[in-house]
Short mmCIF file of C-alpha atoms in Angstrom, two decimals:
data_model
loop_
_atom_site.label_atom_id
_atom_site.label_comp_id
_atom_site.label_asym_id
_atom_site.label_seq_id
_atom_site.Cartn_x
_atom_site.Cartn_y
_atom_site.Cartn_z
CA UNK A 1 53.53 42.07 -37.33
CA UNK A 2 56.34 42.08 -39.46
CA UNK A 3 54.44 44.14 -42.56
CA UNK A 4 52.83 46.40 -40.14
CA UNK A 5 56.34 47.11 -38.20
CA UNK A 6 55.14 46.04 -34.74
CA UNK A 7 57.33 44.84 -32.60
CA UNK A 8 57.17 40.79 -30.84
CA UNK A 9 54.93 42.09 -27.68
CA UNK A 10 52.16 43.46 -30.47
CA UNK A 11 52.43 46.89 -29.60
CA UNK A 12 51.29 49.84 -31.68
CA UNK A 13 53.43 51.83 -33.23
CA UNK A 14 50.61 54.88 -33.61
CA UNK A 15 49.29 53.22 -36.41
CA UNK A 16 45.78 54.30 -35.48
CA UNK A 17 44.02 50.92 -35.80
CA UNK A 18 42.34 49.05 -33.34
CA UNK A 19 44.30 46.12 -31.75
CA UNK A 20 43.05 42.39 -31.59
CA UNK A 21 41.63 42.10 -29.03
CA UNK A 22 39.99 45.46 -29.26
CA UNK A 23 37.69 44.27 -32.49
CA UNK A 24 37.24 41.04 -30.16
CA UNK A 25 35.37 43.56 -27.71
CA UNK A 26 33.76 45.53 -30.16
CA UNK A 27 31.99 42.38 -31.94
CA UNK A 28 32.80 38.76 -30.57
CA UNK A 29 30.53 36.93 -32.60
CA UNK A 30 31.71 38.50 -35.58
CA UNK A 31 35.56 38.77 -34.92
CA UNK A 32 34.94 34.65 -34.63
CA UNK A 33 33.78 34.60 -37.74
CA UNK A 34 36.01 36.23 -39.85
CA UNK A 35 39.09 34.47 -37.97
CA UNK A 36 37.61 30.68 -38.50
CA UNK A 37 36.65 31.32 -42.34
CA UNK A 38 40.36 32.67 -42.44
CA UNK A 39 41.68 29.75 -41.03
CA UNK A 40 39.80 27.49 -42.99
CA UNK A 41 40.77 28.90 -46.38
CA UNK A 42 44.97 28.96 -45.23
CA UNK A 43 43.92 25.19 -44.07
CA UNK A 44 45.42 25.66 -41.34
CA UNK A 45 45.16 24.72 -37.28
CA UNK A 46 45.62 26.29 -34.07
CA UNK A 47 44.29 26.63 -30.55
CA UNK A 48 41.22 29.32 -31.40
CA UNK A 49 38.96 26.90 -31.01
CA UNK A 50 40.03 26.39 -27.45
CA UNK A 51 40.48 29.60 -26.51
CA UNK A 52 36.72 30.47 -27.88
CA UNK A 53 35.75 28.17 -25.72
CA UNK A 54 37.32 28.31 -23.28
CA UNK A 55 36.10 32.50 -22.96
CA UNK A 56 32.36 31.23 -22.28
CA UNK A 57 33.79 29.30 -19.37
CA UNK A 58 35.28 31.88 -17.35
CA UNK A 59 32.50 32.46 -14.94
CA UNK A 60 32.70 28.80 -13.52
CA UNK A 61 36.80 28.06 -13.44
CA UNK A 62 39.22 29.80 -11.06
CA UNK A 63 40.80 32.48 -11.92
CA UNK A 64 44.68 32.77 -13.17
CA UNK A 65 47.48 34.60 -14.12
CA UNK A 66 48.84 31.43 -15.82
CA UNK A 67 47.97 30.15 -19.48
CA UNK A 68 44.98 27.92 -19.69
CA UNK A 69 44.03 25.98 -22.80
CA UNK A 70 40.91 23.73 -23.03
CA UNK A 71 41.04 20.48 -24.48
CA UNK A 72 38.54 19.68 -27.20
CA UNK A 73 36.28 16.84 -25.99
CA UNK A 74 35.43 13.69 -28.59
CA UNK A 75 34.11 10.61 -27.72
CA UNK A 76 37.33 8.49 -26.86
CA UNK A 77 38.92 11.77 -24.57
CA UNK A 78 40.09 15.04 -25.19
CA UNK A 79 42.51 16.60 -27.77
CA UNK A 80 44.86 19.60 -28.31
CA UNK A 81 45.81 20.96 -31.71
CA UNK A 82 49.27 22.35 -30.50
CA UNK A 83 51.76 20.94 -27.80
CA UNK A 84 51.13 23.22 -24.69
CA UNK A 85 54.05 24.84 -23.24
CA UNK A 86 55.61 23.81 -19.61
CA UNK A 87 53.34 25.37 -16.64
CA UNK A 88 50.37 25.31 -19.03
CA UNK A 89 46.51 24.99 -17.47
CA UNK A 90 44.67 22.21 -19.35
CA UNK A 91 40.86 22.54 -18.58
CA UNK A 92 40.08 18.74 -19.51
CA UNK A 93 36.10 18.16 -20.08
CA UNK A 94 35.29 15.28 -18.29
CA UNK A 95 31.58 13.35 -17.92
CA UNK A 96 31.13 11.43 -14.57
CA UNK A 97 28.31 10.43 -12.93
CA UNK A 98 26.76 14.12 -11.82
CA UNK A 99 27.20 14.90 -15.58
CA UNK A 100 29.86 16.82 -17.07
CA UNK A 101 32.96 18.59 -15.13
CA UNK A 102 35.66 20.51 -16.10
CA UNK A 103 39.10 19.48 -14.36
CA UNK A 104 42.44 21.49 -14.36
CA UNK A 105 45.51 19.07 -15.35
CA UNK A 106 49.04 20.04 -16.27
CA UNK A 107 50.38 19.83 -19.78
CA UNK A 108 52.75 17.14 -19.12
CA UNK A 109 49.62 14.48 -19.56
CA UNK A 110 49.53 14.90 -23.19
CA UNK A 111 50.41 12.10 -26.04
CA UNK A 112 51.00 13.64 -29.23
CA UNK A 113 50.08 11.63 -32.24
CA UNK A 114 50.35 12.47 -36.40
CA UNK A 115 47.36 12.84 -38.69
CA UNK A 116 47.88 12.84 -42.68
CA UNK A 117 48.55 16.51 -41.91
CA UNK A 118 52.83 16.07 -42.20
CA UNK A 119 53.02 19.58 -40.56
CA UNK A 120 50.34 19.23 -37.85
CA UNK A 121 49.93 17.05 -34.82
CA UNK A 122 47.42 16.42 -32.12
CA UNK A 123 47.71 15.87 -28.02
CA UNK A 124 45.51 13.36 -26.28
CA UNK A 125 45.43 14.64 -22.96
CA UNK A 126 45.06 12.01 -20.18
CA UNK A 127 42.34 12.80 -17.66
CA UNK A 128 44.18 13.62 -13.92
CA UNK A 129 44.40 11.01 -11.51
CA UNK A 130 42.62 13.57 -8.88
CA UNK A 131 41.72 17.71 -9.33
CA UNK A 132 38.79 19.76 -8.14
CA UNK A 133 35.84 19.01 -10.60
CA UNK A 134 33.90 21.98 -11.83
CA UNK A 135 30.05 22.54 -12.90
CA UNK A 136 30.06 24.05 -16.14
CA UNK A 137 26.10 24.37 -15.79
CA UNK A 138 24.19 26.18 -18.98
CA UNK A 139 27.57 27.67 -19.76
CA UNK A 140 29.19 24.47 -21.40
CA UNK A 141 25.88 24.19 -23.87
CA UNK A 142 26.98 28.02 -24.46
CA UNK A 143 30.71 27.37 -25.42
CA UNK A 144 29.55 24.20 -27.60
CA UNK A 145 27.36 26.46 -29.29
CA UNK A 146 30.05 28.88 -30.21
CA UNK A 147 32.28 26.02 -31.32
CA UNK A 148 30.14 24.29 -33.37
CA UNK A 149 29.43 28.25 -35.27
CA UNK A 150 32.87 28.80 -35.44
CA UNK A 151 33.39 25.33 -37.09
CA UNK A 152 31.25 25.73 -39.37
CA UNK A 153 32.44 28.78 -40.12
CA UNK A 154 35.91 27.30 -40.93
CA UNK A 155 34.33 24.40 -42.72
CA UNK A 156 33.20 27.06 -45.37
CA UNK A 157 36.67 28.72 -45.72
CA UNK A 158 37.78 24.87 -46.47
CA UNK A 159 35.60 24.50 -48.83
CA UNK A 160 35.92 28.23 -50.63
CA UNK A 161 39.54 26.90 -51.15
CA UNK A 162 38.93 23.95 -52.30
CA UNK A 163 36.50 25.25 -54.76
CA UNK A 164 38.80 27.83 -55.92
CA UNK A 165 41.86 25.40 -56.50
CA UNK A 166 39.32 23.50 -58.70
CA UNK A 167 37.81 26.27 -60.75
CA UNK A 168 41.59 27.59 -61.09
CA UNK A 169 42.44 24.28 -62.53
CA UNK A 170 39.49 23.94 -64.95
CA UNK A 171 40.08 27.09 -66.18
CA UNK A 172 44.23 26.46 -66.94
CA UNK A 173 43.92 22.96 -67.94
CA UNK A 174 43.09 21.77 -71.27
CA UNK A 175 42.00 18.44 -73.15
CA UNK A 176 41.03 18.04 -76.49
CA UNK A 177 42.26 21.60 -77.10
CA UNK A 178 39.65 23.16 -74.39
CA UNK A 179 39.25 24.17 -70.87
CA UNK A 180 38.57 20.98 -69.36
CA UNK A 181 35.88 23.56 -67.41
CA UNK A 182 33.87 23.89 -70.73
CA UNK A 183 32.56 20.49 -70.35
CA UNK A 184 29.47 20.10 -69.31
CA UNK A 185 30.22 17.57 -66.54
CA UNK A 186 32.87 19.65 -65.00
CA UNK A 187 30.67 22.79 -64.95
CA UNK A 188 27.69 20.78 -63.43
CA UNK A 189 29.78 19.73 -60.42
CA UNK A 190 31.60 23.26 -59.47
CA UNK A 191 27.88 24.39 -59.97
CA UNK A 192 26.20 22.25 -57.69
CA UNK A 193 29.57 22.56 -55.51
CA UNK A 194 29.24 26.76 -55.41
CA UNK A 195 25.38 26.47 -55.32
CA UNK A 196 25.61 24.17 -51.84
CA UNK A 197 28.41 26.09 -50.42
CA UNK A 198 26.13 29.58 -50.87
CA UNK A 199 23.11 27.52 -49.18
CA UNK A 200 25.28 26.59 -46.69
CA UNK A 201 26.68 30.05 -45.87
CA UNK A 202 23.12 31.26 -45.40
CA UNK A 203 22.39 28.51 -43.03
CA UNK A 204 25.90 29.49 -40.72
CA UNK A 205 25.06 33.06 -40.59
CA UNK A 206 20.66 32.38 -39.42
CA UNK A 207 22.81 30.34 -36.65
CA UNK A 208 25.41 32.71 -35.38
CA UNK A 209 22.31 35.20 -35.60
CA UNK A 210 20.13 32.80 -33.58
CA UNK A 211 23.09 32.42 -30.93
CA UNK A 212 21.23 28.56 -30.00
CA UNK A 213 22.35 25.44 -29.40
CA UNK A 214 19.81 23.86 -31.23
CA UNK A 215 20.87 26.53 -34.62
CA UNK A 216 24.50 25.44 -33.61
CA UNK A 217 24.10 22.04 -34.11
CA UNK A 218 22.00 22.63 -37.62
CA UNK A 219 24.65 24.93 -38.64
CA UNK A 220 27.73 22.43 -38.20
CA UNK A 221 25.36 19.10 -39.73
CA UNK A 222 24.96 20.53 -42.64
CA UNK A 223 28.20 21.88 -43.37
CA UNK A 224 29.44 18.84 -42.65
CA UNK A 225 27.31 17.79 -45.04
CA UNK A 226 28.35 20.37 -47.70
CA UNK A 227 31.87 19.82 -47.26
CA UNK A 228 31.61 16.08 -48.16
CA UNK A 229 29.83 16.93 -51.75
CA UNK A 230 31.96 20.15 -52.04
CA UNK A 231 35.61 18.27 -51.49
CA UNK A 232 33.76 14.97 -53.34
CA UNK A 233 33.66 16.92 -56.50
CA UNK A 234 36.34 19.18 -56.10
CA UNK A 235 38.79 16.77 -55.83
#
C-alpha cells in the first residue's frame, strides 16, 4: 500500500488495477496459487490458510458481520498461526461421534506457544465447553482439498528459496581457489534438488487442475516428500 499510495482502508486511488479481492473473483484457484508460492518463498506465515478454508465452508456456518477465523485441525486439536483479535469467531473442527462438526468458540480459548520460528507463534485453541455443532457434509473434503493444494503450493516457494540461497552460495563461495559449485558433488545435489522440485511442480498444478481430494492428497505427499531431499541437500 505504501509504494502504490493507497491509503490504510485499501482504497484505489484511480490507479486502474483490479483490487484483491477482485482477481480472487476473477480466478480463485489461481489467485491461491500465486499467494501460497509467495508466501512460501518470503518464509513467511499468516492466516490464508484459514481463510481459504474457511471460504468453502460458508454454505454450512451462520452467517456474520463479525470476523471468523478457522482453526487448522491436527491430530492433538486445532491451531492458529496468528493471535485472533478480541470478539473474533473461531470455527474449531471438531470429530465426535456423528463424525466431524464445526463449532463456533471465542478467541479467548487460545494458548499460544513458540516454534524455532523466534518471530512466529502458534494458538492451540481449546474446544468450547458447549456451542451449536455444525455438518460440514462433502464441503469439509472440499476445503481440505484446497488446503492441502495451497500447501503444496507454498511448500514449492520454500523450497525455490531454499534452492536459490544454495545456488547463490555455490556460486560466491570458493575453496581451493574455485566455486565450491564446480564440484561435481555440489552440482549433483542442486541438480537432483532443481530436477525434483520441477517434477514436483508438475504434480501440484495436474492437482489444482483435477480440483480432487484424492489429487490433493498426492499433491501435498509428495511435496512433502520433495521438500525433505530439497532442504536435505540444500542445507
Amino acid at each position: 500500500r505504501e509504494v502504490a499510495g493507497l491509503p490504510e482502508d485499501g482504497e484505489e486511488r484511480g490507479l486502474g488495477r483490479p483490487r484483491g479481492d477482485d482477481v480472487v473473483a476473477l480466478d480463485p484457484v489461481a489467485a491461491s496459487a500465486l499467494l501460497f508460492a509467495a508466501q512460501g518463498r518470503a518464509l513467511r506465515q499468516s492466516n490464508a490458510l484459514g481463510a481459504l478454508m474457511l471460504a468453502e465452508l460458508g454454505d454450512v456456518l451462520p452467517r456474520t458481520d463479525g470476523v471468523r477465523v478457522l482453526a487448522i485441525p491436527y491430530d492433538g486439536g486445532a491451531v492458529l498461526s496468528h493471535e485472533p483479535a478480541p470478539g473474533t469467531q473461531v470455527v474449531i473442527p471438531m470429530v465426535t461421534e456423528h463424525g466431524r462438526r464445526l463449532v463456533i468458540g471465542d478467541a479467548t480459548q487460545t494458548t499460544a506457544h513458540a516454534g524455532f520460528d523466534l518471530y512466529g507463534r502458534w494458538f492451540d485453541v481449546g474446544q468450547p465447553a458447549s456451542g451449536t455443532e455444525y455438518d460440514p457434509a462433502e464441503a469439509w473434503e472440499i476445503a481440505v482439498a484446497r488446503g492441502r493444494v495451497a500447501l503444496a503450493e507454498e511448500i514449492l516457494g520454500c523450497c525455490e528459496t531454499a534452492l536459490a540461497s544454495a545456488v547463490e552460495h555455490a556460486s560466491t563461495r570458493t575453496q581451493y581457489g574455485r566455486e565450491i559449485g564446480r564440484f561435481q558433488g555440489v552440482r549433483h545435489r542442486l541438480g537432483e534438488s532443481f530436477a525434483a522440485l520441477e517434477a514436483a511442480r508438475g504434480v501440484v498444478a495436474a492437482a489444482r487442475l483435477a480440483g480432487t481430494p484424492e489429487a490433493a492428497a498426492l499433491a501435498k505427499f509428495q511435496t512433502g516428500r520433495v521438500q525433505k531431499l530439497v532442504l536435505r541437500h540444500t542445507m
